[in-house]
Amino acid sequence: MRDDARLEDLGAGIYAWIQPDGSWGLANAGLVSDGDASLLVDTLYDLPLTKRMLDAMADATPAARRIDTLVNTHANGDHCFGNQLVGDARIITSTATAAEWDEVPPAMMAQMVAASDQMGPIGDFVRKAFGAYRFEGLSPTPPTETFDGRLDLTVGDLAVELIEVGPAHTAGDVIIHVPSTRTIFTGDILFIEGTPIMWEGPVGNWIAACEKIAELDPEVIVPGHGPLTDTRGALAVRDYLVYVRDEARKRFDAGLSIRDAVHDIALGDYSAWLDSERIAVNVSTLYKEFGYAGPPPDTMEIFGLMAELAR
Ligand SMILES: [Zn+2]
């Protein structure tokens, strides 16, 4: 287990759990508490990681010893596979996120990692990205309540707004805004110092989500992956998406294949962001949005392309 995760006290009962360096599966999470009321933002990729986080939160504030409410920002496993450890809580997410809950269950991840020895270079990539997590023995624990658009909650006396900004990274991305402290937990709408990965799109929704985050004028932003940030982080992700959209469009219009477009796009400064091979997923999703007539690449092809780029 990596030992550099840490709980950041953001003041006023708000905490961020940060897992450096934010690469594949190393997601952030958070806690909003007031008095003895608590709201957890996301769980982690496996039970040991989630337990360590919950223990650190319980040490920091008695409110976290019993989590009342869990909000899952989306259905990717690195944000929800640990849900069973707070199984007594109300578990809230958007209707669209709940609908894709079972798309990539823990057993599928366990199987993929177990099979990686026979998968050549793709297997090496899979093992490097996911081999450190424990996907066995997890019981998927789905949401108990869903909402569409927006849901206002209170945690003790703190007002908390759940705002659905998807489909973008996934089908039903949710951000959590605490207006009184000007804090936003963005889930995977923001990757900081790491490359965003667009499984769903449309890209315009994701760009709008970044701008919405900036308009809320937060003082602190807890991204889905990477270090704490502020409005500049939201605008940097927007700029990446605009750049990749425009570069992919030129190549789509020129008739390049997805593979050729992925290899042809110069990432410039963005190549310094972690996991830049995610350009393969982003171009593939953009091509679909542009109306690509060719057969859509399957998951193995996409992982193959990422493995190729990551080498
Ligand atoms: Zn994530």
XYZ file of C-alpha atoms and ligand atoms in Angstrom:
312
model
C 0.000 0.000 0.000
C 1.309 3.448 -0.799
C 2.046 5.394 2.346
C 1.925 8.963 1.107
C -1.846 9.539 1.303
C -2.833 12.270 3.730
C -5.813 14.009 5.273
C -5.837 17.766 4.630
C -7.777 19.818 7.186
C -9.466 22.558 5.158
C -11.055 24.144 8.262
C -14.707 24.444 9.352
C -15.134 20.648 9.535
C -14.067 20.025 5.948
C -11.325 17.572 5.000
C -9.744 16.261 1.823
C -8.128 12.834 1.482
C -5.362 13.202 -1.076
C -3.639 10.182 -2.673
C -0.500 11.222 -4.540
C 0.278 11.149 -7.313
C -3.260 10.742 -8.593
C -2.392 8.242 -11.329
C -4.654 5.303 -12.277
C -6.930 4.470 -9.327
C -5.326 6.913 -6.877
C -8.397 9.063 -6.325
C -9.119 11.758 -3.763
C -12.121 11.838 -1.442
C -13.474 14.159 1.216
C -15.469 14.770 4.349
C -17.930 17.515 5.252
C -18.834 17.557 8.939
C -20.632 19.803 11.400
C -21.331 18.884 15.016
C -21.800 15.124 14.885
C -23.176 15.109 11.333
C -21.016 13.853 8.470
C -21.062 13.536 4.707
C -18.384 11.505 2.946
C -17.504 12.330 -0.647
C -16.578 9.040 -2.389
C -14.885 5.889 -1.174
C -11.679 4.434 -2.670
C -10.640 1.605 -4.996
C -10.373 -1.171 -2.435
C -11.117 -1.914 1.208
C -7.634 -1.414 2.718
C -7.345 2.014 1.085
C -10.854 2.989 2.171
C -10.397 1.718 5.723
C -7.178 3.643 6.154
C -8.956 6.813 5.020
C -11.966 6.278 7.299
C -9.650 5.640 10.262
C -7.757 8.876 9.580
C -11.022 10.807 9.328
C -12.344 9.283 12.584
C -9.107 10.293 14.314
C -9.500 13.843 13.008
C -13.120 14.334 14.033
C -15.619 12.273 16.072
C -18.275 13.159 13.461
C -16.595 10.719 11.058
C -16.907 7.730 13.387
C -20.328 7.127 11.919
C -20.845 8.362 8.358
C -24.455 9.555 7.901
C -24.372 10.244 4.192
C -22.110 9.138 1.356
C -22.186 10.894 -2.004
C -20.559 9.107 -4.931
C -19.412 11.559 -7.589
C -19.608 8.854 -10.295
C -19.517 5.080 -10.753
C -15.807 4.505 -11.549
C -14.486 1.987 -9.025
C -11.770 4.237 -7.640
C -14.607 6.399 -6.253
C -17.008 3.731 -5.003
C -15.564 0.200 -4.607
C -15.077 0.884 -0.875
C -18.761 1.713 -0.311
C -19.461 -1.435 1.696
C -17.426 -0.025 4.605
C -20.094 2.667 5.095
C -22.981 0.448 4.036
C -25.306 1.797 6.742
C -25.147 5.342 5.378
C -27.585 6.975 2.962
C -25.753 6.623 -0.336
C -26.653 9.317 -2.840
C -25.712 9.877 -6.463
C -27.305 10.994 -9.727
C -29.786 8.739 -11.501
C -27.431 8.497 -14.489
C -24.532 7.377 -12.293
C -26.697 4.768 -10.568
C -27.684 3.445 -14.008
C -24.058 2.614 -14.889
C -23.193 1.252 -11.456
C -22.528 -2.332 -12.583
C -20.703 -1.605 -15.851
C -17.225 -2.391 -14.528
C -17.706 -4.439 -11.335
C -14.771 -5.323 -9.036
C -14.831 -8.934 -10.256
C -14.153 -7.736 -13.822
C -11.142 -5.732 -12.634
C -9.875 -8.726 -10.602
C -10.216 -10.924 -13.674
C -8.439 -8.451 -15.931
C -5.481 -8.125 -13.548
C -5.342 -11.928 -13.102
C -5.323 -12.421 -16.884
C -2.732 -9.713 -17.492
C 0.168 -12.209 -17.585
C -1.213 -13.604 -20.825
C -1.945 -10.227 -22.399
C 1.520 -9.131 -23.562
C 2.215 -5.389 -23.591
C -1.439 -4.577 -22.795
C -1.104 -6.810 -19.742
C 2.008 -4.929 -18.626
C 0.072 -1.691 -18.862
C -2.931 -3.118 -16.984
C -0.687 -4.498 -14.225
C 1.132 -1.205 -13.840
C -2.147 0.754 -13.670
C -4.272 -1.622 -11.579
C -2.045 -4.399 -10.189
C -1.582 -2.816 -6.752
C -5.272 -2.840 -5.809
C -7.204 -5.649 -4.137
C -10.314 -6.264 -6.197
C -11.160 -9.658 -4.722
C -13.975 -10.075 -2.225
C -15.633 -6.706 -2.758
C -19.421 -6.482 -2.588
C -20.693 -3.757 -4.881
C -22.750 -1.427 -2.683
C -25.028 0.729 -4.826
C -26.670 4.061 -4.018
C -29.827 4.086 -1.920
C -31.084 7.438 -3.260
C -30.756 9.225 -6.572
C -31.466 12.708 -7.903
C -31.465 14.590 -11.197
C -29.950 18.021 -11.739
C -29.503 19.270 -8.205
C -30.074 18.237 -4.615
C -29.684 20.515 -1.587
C -28.706 18.905 1.703
C -27.668 20.063 5.136
C -24.878 18.537 7.187
C -25.478 19.847 10.705
C -25.963 23.538 9.938
C -23.876 23.501 6.748
C -25.666 23.825 3.418
C -24.311 21.414 0.802
C -25.290 21.455 -2.873
C -25.011 18.360 -5.057
C -24.867 19.481 -8.669
C -25.056 17.068 -11.594
C -22.766 18.287 -14.374
C -22.582 15.088 -16.458
C -22.596 13.451 -18.838
C -18.937 14.412 -19.186
C -16.218 12.177 -17.668
C -18.955 9.558 -17.132
C -22.725 9.518 -17.659
C -23.779 11.284 -14.472
C -20.916 13.195 -12.843
C -21.783 15.038 -9.616
C -19.875 17.869 -7.920
C -20.324 18.847 -4.257
C -20.372 22.530 -3.356
C -20.188 23.929 0.179
C -20.992 27.621 -0.394
C -20.287 28.899 3.136
C -16.669 27.713 2.980
C -16.277 28.153 -0.800
C -15.182 24.556 -1.207
C -15.930 22.260 -4.150
C -15.291 18.541 -4.485
C -15.279 17.923 -8.211
C -14.836 14.164 -8.598
C -13.205 13.391 -11.944
C -14.381 16.552 -13.638
C -10.928 17.721 -12.554
C -7.626 15.894 -12.798
C -4.786 18.159 -11.632
C -1.266 17.577 -12.994
C -2.785 14.466 -14.558
C -4.584 13.894 -17.837
C -8.399 13.934 -17.854
C -10.006 10.852 -19.383
C -13.272 11.268 -21.258
C -15.155 7.981 -21.171
C -18.490 9.557 -22.021
C -18.645 13.190 -23.212
C -19.979 15.220 -24.895
C -16.903 17.402 -24.523
C -19.061 20.562 -24.497
C -20.689 19.449 -21.242
C -17.327 18.881 -19.649
C -16.028 22.280 -20.787
C -19.215 23.868 -19.383
C -18.715 21.980 -16.103
C -15.219 23.460 -15.718
C -16.618 26.928 -16.341
C -19.463 26.334 -13.892
C -16.919 25.369 -11.220
C -14.983 28.585 -11.891
C -18.204 30.654 -11.748
C -18.984 29.272 -8.290
C -15.820 31.146 -7.265
C -14.365 28.525 -4.929
C -11.420 29.190 -2.665
C -10.400 25.532 -2.497
C -11.103 22.806 -5.008
C -10.613 19.136 -4.195
C -10.124 17.452 -7.576
C -10.857 13.793 -8.287
C -7.137 13.172 -8.794
C -4.042 15.224 -7.980
C -3.286 18.037 -5.543
C -5.710 20.647 -4.186
C -6.313 23.478 -6.579
C -8.389 26.588 -7.213
C -10.161 28.153 -10.183
C -6.954 28.011 -12.227
C -7.048 24.225 -12.069
C -10.596 24.158 -13.450
C -9.623 26.435 -16.310
C -6.522 24.373 -17.115
C -8.688 21.270 -17.580
C -11.061 23.303 -19.755
C -8.133 24.475 -21.892
C -6.884 20.894 -22.341
C -10.328 19.749 -23.459
C -10.697 22.644 -25.907
C -7.240 21.941 -27.343
C -7.786 18.207 -27.746
C -11.268 18.754 -29.190
C -9.923 21.166 -31.821
C -6.902 19.023 -32.689
C -9.027 15.878 -32.968
C -11.580 17.704 -35.140
C -8.914 18.762 -37.674
C -7.761 15.181 -38.047
C -11.293 13.823 -38.180
C -12.082 16.280 -40.983
C -8.901 15.237 -42.790
C -10.001 11.598 -42.655
C -7.363 10.270 -40.250
C -8.104 7.078 -38.353
C -8.407 7.252 -34.563
C -5.030 5.580 -34.215
C -3.319 7.979 -36.606
C -4.966 10.999 -34.973
C -3.856 9.855 -31.513
C -0.255 9.498 -32.705
C -0.340 12.745 -34.665
C -1.609 15.162 -31.995
C 1.275 17.047 -30.369
C 0.534 17.418 -26.669
C 3.118 20.136 -26.050
C 3.092 21.148 -22.381
C 0.270 18.683 -21.714
C 2.697 15.803 -22.237
C 4.092 16.673 -18.785
C 0.739 15.781 -17.225
C 0.612 12.243 -15.812
C -0.911 9.484 -17.921
C -0.854 11.465 -21.161
C -1.668 8.207 -23.022
C -5.320 8.905 -22.109
C -5.378 10.967 -25.293
C -6.332 7.613 -26.893
C -9.602 7.436 -24.961
C -10.272 11.135 -25.469
C -9.815 11.057 -29.240
C -11.879 7.894 -29.510
C -14.765 9.470 -27.562
C -14.489 12.688 -29.597
C -14.551 10.758 -32.898
C -17.762 9.076 -31.785
C -19.196 12.505 -30.987
C -18.124 13.801 -34.416
C -20.065 10.952 -36.054
C -17.172 8.626 -36.937
C -18.422 6.045 -39.404
C -15.762 3.395 -38.732
C -16.176 0.621 -36.180
C -15.663 2.011 -32.671
C -12.501 0.569 -31.084
C -13.224 -1.928 -28.317
C -11.754 -1.660 -24.821
C -8.790 -3.909 -25.640
C -7.861 -1.823 -28.689
C -8.031 1.348 -26.624
C -5.888 -0.181 -23.880
C -3.502 -1.415 -26.566
C -3.175 2.075 -27.923
C -2.618 3.501 -24.428
C -0.004 0.812 -23.710
C 1.758 1.745 -26.954
C 1.780 5.454 -26.068
C 2.838 4.835 -22.469
C 5.970 2.913 -23.563
Zn -11.112 8.575 -10.693
